[in-house]
PDB file of C-alpha atoms and ligand atoms in Angstrom:
ATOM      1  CA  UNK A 300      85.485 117.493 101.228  1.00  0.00           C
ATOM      2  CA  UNK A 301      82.269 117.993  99.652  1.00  0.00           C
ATOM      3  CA  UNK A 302      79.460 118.599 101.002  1.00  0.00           C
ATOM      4  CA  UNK A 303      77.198 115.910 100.447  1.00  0.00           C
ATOM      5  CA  UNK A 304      79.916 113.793 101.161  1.00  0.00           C
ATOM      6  CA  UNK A 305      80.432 115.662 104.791  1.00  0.00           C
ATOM      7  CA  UNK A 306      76.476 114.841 104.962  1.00  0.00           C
ATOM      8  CA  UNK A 307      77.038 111.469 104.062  1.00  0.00           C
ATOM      9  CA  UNK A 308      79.819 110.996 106.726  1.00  0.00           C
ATOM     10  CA  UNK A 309      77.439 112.714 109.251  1.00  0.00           C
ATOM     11  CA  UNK A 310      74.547 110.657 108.883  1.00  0.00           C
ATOM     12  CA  UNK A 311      76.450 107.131 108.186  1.00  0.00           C
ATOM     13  CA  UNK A 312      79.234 107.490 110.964  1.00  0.00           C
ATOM     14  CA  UNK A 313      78.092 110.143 113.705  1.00  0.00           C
ATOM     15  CA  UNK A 314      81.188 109.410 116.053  1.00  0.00           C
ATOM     16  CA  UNK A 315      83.978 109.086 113.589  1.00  0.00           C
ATOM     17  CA  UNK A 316      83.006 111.638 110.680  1.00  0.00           C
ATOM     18  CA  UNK A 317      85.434 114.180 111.558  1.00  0.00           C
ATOM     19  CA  UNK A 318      87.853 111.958 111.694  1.00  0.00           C
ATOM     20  CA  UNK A 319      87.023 110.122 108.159  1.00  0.00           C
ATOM     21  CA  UNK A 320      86.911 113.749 106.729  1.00  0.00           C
ATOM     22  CA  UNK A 321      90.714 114.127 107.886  1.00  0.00           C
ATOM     23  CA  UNK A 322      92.020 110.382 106.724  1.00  0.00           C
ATOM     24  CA  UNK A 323      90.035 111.280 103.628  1.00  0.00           C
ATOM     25  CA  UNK A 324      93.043 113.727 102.546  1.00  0.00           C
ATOM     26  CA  UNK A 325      95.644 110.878 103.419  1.00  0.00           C
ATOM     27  CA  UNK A 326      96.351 108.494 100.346  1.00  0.00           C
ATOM     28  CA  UNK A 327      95.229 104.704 100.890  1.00  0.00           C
ATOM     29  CA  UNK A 328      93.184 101.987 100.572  1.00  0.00           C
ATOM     30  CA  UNK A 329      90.636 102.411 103.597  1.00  0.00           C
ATOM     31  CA  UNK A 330      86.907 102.836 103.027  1.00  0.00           C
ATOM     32  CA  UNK A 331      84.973 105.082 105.828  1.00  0.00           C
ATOM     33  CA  UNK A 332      83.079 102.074 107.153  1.00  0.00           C
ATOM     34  CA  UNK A 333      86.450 100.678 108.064  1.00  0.00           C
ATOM     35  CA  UNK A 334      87.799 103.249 109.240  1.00  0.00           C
ATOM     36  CA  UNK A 335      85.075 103.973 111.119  1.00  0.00           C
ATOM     37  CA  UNK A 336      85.318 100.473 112.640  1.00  0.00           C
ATOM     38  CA  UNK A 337      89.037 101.327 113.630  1.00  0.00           C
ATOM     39  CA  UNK A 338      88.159 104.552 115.408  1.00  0.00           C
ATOM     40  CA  UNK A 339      85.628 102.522 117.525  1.00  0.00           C
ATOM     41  CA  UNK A 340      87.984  98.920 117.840  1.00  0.00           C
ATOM     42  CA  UNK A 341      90.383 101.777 119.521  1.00  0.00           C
ATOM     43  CA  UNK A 342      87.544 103.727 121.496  1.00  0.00           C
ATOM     44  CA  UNK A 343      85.848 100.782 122.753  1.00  0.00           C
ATOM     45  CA  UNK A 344      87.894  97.791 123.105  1.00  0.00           C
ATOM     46  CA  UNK A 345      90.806  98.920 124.593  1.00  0.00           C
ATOM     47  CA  UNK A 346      91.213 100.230 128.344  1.00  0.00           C
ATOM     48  CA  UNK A 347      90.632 103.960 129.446  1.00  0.00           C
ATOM     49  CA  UNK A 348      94.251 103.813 130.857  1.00  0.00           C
ATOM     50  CA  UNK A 349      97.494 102.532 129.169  1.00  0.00           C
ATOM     51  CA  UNK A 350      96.031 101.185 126.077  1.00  0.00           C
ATOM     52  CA  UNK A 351      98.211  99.344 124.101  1.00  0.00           C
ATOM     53  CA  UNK A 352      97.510  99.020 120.042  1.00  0.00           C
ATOM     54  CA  UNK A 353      99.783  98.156 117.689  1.00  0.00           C
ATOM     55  CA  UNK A 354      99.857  98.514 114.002  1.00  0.00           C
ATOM     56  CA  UNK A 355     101.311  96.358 111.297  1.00  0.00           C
ATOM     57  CA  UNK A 356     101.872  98.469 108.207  1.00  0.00           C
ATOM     58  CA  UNK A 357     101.174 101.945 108.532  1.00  0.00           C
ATOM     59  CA  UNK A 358     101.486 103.732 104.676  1.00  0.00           C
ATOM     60  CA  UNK A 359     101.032 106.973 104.927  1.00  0.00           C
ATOM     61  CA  UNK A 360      98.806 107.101 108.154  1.00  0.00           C
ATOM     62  CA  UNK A 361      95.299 106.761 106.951  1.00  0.00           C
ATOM     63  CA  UNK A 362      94.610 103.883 109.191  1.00  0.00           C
ATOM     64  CA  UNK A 363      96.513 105.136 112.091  1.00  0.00           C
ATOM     65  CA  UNK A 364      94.841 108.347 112.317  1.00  0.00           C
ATOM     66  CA  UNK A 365      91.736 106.545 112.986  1.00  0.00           C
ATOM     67  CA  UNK A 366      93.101 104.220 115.055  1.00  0.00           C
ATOM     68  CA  UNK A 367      94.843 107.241 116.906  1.00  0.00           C
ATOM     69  CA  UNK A 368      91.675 109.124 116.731  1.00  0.00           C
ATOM     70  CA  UNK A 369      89.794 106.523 118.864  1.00  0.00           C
ATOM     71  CA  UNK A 370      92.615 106.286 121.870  1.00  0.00           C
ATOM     72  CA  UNK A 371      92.344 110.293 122.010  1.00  0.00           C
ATOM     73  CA  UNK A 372      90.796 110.855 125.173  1.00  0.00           C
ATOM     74  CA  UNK A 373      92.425 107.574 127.044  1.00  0.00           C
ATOM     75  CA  UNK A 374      95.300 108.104 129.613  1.00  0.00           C
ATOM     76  CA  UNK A 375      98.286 107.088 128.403  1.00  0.00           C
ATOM     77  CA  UNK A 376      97.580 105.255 125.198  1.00  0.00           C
ATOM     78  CA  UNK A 377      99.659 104.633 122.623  1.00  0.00           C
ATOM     79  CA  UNK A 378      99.366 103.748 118.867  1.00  0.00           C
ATOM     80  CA  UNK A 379     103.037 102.017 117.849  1.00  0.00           C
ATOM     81  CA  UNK A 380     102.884 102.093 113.953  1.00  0.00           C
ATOM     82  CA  UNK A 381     105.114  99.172 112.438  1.00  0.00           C
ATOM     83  CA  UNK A 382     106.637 100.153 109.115  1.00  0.00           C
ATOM     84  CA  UNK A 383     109.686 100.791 107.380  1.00  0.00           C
ATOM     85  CA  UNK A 384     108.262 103.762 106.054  1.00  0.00           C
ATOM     86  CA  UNK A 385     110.743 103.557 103.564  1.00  0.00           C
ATOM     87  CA  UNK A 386     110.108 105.596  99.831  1.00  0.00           C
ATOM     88  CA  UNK A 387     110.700 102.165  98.687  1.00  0.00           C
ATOM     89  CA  UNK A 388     109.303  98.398  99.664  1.00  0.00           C
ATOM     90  CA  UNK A 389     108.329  95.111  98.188  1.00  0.00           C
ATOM     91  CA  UNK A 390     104.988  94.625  96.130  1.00  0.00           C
ATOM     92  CA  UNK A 391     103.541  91.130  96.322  1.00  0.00           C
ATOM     93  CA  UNK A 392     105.845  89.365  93.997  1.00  0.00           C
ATOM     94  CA  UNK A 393     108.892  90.565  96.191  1.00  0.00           C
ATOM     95  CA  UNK A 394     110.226  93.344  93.742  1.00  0.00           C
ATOM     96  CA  UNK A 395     111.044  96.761  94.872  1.00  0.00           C
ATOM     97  CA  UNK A 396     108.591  99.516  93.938  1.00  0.00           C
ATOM     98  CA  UNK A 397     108.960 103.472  95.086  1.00  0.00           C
ATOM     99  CA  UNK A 398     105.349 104.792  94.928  1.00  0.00           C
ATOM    100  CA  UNK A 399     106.774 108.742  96.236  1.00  0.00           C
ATOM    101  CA  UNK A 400     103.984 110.673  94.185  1.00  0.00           C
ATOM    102  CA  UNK A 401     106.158 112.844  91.884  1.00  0.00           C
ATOM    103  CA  UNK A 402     106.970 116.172  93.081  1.00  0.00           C
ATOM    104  CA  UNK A 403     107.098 115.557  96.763  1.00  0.00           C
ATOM    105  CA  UNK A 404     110.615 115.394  97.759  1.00  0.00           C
ATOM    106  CA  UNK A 405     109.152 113.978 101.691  1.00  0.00           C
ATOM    107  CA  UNK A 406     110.402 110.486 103.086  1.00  0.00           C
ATOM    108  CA  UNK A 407     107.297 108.523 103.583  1.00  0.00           C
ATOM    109  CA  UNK A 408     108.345 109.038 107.388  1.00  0.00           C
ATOM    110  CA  UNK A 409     107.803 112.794 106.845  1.00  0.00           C
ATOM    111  CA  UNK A 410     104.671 112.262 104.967  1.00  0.00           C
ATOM    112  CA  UNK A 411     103.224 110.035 107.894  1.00  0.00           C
ATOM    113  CA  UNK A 412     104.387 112.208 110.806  1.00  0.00           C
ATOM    114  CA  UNK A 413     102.763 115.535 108.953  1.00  0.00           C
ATOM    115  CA  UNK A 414      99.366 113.870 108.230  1.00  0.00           C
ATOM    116  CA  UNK A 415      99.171 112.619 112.008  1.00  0.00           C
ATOM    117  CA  UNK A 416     100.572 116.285 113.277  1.00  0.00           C
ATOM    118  CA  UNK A 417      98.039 117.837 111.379  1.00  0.00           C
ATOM    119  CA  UNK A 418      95.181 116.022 112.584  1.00  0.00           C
ATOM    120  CA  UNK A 419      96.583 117.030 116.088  1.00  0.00           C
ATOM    121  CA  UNK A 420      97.023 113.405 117.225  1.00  0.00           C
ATOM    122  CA  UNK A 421     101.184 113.454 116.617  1.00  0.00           C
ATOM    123  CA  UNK A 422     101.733 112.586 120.599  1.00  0.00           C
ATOM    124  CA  UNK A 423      99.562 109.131 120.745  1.00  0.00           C
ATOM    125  CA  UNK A 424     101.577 107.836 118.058  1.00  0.00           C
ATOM    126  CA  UNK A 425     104.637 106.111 118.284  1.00  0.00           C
ATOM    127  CA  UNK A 426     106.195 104.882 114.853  1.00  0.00           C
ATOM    128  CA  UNK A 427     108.958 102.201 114.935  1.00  0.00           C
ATOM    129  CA  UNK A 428     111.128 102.056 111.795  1.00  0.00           C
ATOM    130  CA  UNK A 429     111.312  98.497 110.853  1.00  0.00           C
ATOM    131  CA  UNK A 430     109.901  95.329 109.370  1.00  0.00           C
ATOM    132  CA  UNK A 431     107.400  93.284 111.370  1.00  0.00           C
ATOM    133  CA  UNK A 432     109.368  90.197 112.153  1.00  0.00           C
ATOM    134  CA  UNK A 433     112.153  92.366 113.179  1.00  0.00           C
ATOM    135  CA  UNK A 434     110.189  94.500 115.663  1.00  0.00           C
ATOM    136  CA  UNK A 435     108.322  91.051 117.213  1.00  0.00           C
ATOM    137  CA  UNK A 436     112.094  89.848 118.136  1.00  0.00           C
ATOM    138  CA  UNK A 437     112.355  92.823 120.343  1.00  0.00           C
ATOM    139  CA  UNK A 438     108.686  93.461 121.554  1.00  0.00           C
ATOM    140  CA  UNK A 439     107.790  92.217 125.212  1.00  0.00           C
ATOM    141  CA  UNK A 440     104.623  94.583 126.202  1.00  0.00           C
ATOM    142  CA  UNK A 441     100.866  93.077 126.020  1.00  0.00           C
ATOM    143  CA  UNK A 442      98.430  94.188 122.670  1.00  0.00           C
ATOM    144  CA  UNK A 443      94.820  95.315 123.694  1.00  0.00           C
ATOM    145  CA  UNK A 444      94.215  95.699 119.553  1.00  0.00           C
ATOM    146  CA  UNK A 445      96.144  94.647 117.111  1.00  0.00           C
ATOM    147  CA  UNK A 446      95.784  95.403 113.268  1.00  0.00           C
ATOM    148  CA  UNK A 447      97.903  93.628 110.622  1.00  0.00           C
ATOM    149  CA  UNK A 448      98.244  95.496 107.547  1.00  0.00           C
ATOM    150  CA  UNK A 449     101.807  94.974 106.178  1.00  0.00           C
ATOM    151  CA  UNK A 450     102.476  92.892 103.507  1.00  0.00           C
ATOM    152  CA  UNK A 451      99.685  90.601 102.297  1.00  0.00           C
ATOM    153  CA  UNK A 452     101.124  87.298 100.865  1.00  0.00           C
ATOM    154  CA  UNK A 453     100.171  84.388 102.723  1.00  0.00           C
ATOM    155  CA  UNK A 454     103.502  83.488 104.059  1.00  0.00           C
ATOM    156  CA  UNK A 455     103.973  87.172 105.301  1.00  0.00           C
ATOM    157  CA  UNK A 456     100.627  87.457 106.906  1.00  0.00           C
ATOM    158  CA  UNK A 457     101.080  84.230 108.828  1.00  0.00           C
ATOM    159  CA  UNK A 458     103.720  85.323 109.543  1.00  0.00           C
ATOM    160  CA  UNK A 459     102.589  88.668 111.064  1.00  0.00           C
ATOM    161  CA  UNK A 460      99.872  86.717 113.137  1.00  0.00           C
ATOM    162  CA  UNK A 461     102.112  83.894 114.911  1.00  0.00           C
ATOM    163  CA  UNK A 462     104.729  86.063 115.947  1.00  0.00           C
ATOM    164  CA  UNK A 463     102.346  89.258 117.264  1.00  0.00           C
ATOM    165  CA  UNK A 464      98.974  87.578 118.167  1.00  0.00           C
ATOM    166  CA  UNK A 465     100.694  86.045 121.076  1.00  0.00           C
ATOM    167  CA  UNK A 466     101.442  89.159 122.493  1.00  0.00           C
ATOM    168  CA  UNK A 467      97.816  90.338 122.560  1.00  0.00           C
ATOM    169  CA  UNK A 468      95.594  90.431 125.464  1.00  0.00           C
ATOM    170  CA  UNK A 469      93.015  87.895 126.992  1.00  0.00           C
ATOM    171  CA  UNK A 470      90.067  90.079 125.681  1.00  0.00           C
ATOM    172  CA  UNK A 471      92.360  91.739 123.425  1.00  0.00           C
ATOM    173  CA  UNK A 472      91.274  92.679 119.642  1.00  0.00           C
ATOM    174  CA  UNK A 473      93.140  90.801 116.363  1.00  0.00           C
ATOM    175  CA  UNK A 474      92.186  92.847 113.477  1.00  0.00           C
ATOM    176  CA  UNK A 475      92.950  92.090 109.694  1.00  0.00           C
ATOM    177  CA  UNK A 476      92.225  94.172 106.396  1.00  0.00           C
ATOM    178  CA  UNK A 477      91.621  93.377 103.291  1.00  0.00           C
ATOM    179  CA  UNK A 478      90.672  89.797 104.513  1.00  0.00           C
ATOM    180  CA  UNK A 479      87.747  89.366 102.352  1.00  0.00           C
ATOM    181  CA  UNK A 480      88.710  87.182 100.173  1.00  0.00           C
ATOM    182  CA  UNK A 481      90.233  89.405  97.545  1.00  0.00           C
ATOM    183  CA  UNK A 482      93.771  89.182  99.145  1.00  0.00           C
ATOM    184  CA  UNK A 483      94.638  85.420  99.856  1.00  0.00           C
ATOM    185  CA  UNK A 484      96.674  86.052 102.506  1.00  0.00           C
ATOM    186  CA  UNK A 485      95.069  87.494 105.077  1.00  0.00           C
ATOM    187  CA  UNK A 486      91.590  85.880 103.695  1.00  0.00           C
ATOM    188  CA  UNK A 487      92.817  82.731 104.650  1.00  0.00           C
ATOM    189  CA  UNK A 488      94.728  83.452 107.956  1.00  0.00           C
ATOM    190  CA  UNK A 489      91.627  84.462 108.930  1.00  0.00           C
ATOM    191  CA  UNK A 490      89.805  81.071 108.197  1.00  0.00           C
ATOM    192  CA  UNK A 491      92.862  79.278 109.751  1.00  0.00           C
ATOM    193  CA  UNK A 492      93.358  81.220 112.697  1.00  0.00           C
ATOM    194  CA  UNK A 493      90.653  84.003 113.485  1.00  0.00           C
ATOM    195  CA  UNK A 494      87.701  81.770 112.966  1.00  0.00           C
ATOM    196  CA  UNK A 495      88.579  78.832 115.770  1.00  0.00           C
ATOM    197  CA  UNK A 496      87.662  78.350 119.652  1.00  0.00           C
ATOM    198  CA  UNK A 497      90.530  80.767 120.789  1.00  0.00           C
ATOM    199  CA  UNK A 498      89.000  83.615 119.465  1.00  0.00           C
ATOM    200  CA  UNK A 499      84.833  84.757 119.888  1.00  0.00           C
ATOM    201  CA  UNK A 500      82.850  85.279 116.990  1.00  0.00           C
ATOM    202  CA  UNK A 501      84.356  87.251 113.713  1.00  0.00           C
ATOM    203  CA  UNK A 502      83.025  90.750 112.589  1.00  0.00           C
ATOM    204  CA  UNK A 503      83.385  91.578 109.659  1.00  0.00           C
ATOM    205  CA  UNK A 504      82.780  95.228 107.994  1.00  0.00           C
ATOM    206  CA  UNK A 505      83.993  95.309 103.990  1.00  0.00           C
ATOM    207  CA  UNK A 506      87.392  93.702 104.161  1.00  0.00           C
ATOM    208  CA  UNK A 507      88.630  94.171 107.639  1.00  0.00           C
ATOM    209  CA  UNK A 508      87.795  91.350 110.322  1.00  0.00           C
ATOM    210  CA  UNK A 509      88.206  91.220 113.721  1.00  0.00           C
ATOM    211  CA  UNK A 510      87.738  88.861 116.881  1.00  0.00           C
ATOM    212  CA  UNK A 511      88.502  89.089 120.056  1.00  0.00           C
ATOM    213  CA  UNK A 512      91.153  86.888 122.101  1.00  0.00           C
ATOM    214  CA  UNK A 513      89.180  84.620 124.469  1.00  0.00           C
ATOM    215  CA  UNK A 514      90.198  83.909 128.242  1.00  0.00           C
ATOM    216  CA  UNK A 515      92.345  81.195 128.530  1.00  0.00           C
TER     217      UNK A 515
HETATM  218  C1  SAM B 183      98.561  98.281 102.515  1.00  0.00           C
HETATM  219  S1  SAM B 183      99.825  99.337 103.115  1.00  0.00           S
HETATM  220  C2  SAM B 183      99.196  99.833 104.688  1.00  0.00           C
HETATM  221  C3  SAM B 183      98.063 100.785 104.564  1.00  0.00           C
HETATM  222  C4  SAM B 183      97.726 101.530 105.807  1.00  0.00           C
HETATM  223  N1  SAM B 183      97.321 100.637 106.899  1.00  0.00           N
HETATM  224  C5  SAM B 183      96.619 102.530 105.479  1.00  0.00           C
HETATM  225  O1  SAM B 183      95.486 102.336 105.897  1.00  0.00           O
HETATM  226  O2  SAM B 183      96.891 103.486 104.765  1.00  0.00           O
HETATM  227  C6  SAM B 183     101.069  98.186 103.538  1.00  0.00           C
HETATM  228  C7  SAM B 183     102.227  98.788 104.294  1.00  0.00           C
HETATM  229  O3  SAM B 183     102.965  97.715 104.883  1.00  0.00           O
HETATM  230  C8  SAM B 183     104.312  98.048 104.874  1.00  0.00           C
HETATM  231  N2  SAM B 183     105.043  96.781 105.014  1.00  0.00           N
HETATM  232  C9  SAM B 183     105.337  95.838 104.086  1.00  0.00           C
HETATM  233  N3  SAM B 183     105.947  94.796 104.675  1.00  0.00           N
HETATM  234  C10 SAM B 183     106.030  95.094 106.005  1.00  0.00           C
HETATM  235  C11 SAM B 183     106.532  94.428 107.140  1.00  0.00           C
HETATM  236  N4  SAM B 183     107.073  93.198 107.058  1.00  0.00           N
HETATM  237  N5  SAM B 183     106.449  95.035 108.336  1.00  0.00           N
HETATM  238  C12 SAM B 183     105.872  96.253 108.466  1.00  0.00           C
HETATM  239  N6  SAM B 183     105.366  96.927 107.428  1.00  0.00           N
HETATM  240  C13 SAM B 183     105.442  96.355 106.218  1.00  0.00           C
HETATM  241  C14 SAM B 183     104.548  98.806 103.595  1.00  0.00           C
HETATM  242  O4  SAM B 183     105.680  99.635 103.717  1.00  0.00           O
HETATM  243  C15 SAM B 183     103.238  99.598 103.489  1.00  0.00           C
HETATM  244  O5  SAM B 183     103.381 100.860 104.067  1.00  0.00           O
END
């Protein structure tokens, strides 16, 4: 990193920067400000014991090292990362891409597992090999934060929401990237489900937004 950029990170995010520096080295799609906004989602809006925060579409980790970074000195937490974490999955239109970078013979599990060794937060993080709507048939425990960040057609995301928000929390934390109004998908799940009386008012930093789960 360089170091007007460390600066930068200092100055903008004074909690998180260390962490940003480390997801900086991890390929994806996340600006600082959002990850930043992970690291506190997981820091302040879950409980100090047993938090629970679950993870829809993990990559290579970028996300879930902040996320991971923010449950660090909690009792108990743990980060489940959602993914197939296969070398190969489905773009948008369904087709099946490989995006290994050339030369590195890892599995993408490998690759994830590394990065989150490496940034010393390995033990928080529990990935589960699998599709979304697979996992949700087999999932029983209650979300303090969840972040949906699989695949982001419509159908998918809607998907995503109705079978995991209803696991989350009273209180709890529904977060969505890339919800700003580039991506369809999770733009408009937002409108349709995010932005209604069940859930208080909706944050929004670049393209991730967030609300929290009101009482019943
Ligand atoms: C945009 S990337 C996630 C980026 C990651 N959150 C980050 O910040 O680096 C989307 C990921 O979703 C995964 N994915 C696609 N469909 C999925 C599904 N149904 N369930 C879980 N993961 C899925 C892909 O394998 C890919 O790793």
């Amino acid at each position: 990193m360089s170091s007007v950029r460390q600066v930068w990170l200092r100055l903008g995010f004074r909690e998180s920067w260390p962490w940003i520096g480390l997801s900086d080295r991890i390929q994806g799609w996340l600006m600082p400000a959002e990850a930043h906004e992970l690291f506190r989602l997981a820091k302040y809006h879950t409980p100090l014991q047993n938090a629970r925060v679950v993870e829809l579409g993990s990559w290579k980790g970028k996300s879930s090292l902040m996320l991971a970074a923010g449950l660090r000195d909690k009792t108990d937490a743990r980060l489940f990362c959602i993914d197939p974490f296969s070398p190969a999955t489905t773009d948008e239109e369904g087709k099946l891409v490989d995006e290994r970078e050339p030369g590195d013979s890892r599995s993408r599990i490998q690759i994830f597992e590394q990065n989150l060794n490496d940034a010393g937060l390995r033990a928080i993080v529990e990935p589960v090999c699998g599709f979304s709507y697979d996992v949700a048939m087999e999932w029983q425990a209650p979300i303090d934060l969840l972040f949906i960040d699989a695949h982001h057609s419509y159908e998918a995301v809607i998907r995503d929401y109705t079978t995991w928000a209803a696991f989350v929390k009273p209180g709890g934390v529904v977060a969505l990237h890339d919800a700003n109004g580039m991506w369809p998908g999770p733009t408009r799940v937002v409108e349709e489900k995010l932005i209604h009386p069940d859930y208080g008012l909706v944050h929004r930093v670049k393209t991730l937004a967030w609300a929290i789960r009101r009482p019943a």
